[in-house]
Phi, psi and omega in degrees: 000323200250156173198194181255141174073304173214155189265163159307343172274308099024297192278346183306309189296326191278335181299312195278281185354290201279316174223082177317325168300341178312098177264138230196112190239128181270115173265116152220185179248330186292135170235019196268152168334309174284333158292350185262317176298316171290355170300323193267325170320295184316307174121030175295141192274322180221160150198122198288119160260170191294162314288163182269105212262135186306006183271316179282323202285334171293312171268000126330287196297302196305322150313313175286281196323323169333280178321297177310330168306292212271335174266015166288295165262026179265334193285312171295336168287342181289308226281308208285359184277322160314322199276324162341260170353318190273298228277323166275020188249285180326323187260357147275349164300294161304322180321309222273009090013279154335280190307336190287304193234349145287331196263134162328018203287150202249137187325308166301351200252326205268345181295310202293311189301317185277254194007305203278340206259003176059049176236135169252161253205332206255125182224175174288316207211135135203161185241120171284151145235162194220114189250138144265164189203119203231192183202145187257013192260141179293346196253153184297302190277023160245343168287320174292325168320299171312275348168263188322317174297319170294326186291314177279312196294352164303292189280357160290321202274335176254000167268353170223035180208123158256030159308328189231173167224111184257126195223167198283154180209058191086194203289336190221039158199173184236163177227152193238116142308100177254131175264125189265146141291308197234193166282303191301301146342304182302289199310314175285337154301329165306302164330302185285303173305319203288324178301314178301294234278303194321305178300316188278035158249286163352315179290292170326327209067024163259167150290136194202141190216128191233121178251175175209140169251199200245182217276145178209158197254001170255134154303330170259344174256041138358296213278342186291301180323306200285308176306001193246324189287319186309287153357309155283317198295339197294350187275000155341326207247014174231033163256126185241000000 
């Protein structure tokens, strides 16, 4: 408890600051009260007085393991709850994509669907783009290592710029909402998006084929816009 410069209840404090999870058991000769109290303020897990018998100290120990276990597992029931949560989030995201550019949707039907799903959705214009992104290397787990590295700096790059919106466009592409002030807007954000994606696959060691269709000013002719991008990307496959 008592020391030079600082007391053990004081670094006790500074410890817990810093790594809050953290369990911190005092062995002391003090017995006053008043140190068991700021002990307890803190969350300190145990505190032992001098002398200390290998009985308590054994069930001491025993006891912080204790602790570390259920937040070993309250951490693990947060992360799956958590990872849940995204994998449901991620698949009404997708819903509302689908429905956008395959579904008859009235313009008001497609506002209520982002409202519910937290896209924000309102632009002047928009234009889809359909990126695919590939590897010419024969070994599988340098073509997925590639693939996956490139795919995650893809969904950073689109988390933090809200010009655009990026959803899934089957098992191995993507489709780029892009929100226009103009046609003319529209088109230099393509620009701009297509440069980033190209260089950074370029970084990655992918391969990469980017269509862009053409720009419309409704929430509702969505499917038009996305039918005009099908329409370039299908030419992928006459490109050598």
């Amino acid at each position: 408890i008592k020391m030079p410069f600082m007391d053990g209840i004081e670094l006790s404090g500074l410890v817990r600051e810093e790594l809050p999870d953290i369990k911190i058991v005092l062995i002391t000769g003090y017995s006053e009260f008043e140190y068991a109290q700021k002990a307890i303020r803190l969350g300190v897990a145990e505190y032992l007085l001098k002398p200390v018998t290998e009985h308590s100290l054994g069930n001491a120990l025993t006891s912080v393991r204790e602790l570390l276990e259920e937040d070993e597992r309250k951490n693990t029931l947060l992360e799956y709850y958590a990872t849940e949560m995204n994998e449901l989030k991620d698949a009404e995201r997708q819903r509302f994509f689908e429905a956008v550019v395959y579904d008859e949707l009235q313009t008001n039907e497609i506002i209520i669907m982002a409202h519910k799903n937290d896209i924000d959705i309102s632009a002047e214009g928009y234009i889809v783009m359909l990126l695919q992104v590939y590897n010419d290397s024969i070994e599988e787990a340098d073509y997925s290592e590639k693939i996956v590295k490139y795919n995650e700096w893809m969904q950073d790059y689109f988390k933090g710029d809200n010009r655009a919106l990026l959803f899934k466009n089957g098992p191995d592409s993507h489709a780029v909402v892009v929100k226009a002030e103009s046609e003319q807007h529209g088109y230099s954000l393509c620009g701009d998006i297509s440069l980033a994606l190209a260089t950074h696959a370029r970084e990655h060691g992918v391969h990469y084929f980017i269509a862009c269709g053409g720009a419309v000013g409704r929430l509702g002719d969505m499917r038009k816009a996305y039918r005009t991008a099908s329409q370039a990307y299908s030419y992928r496959y006459m490109l050598v």
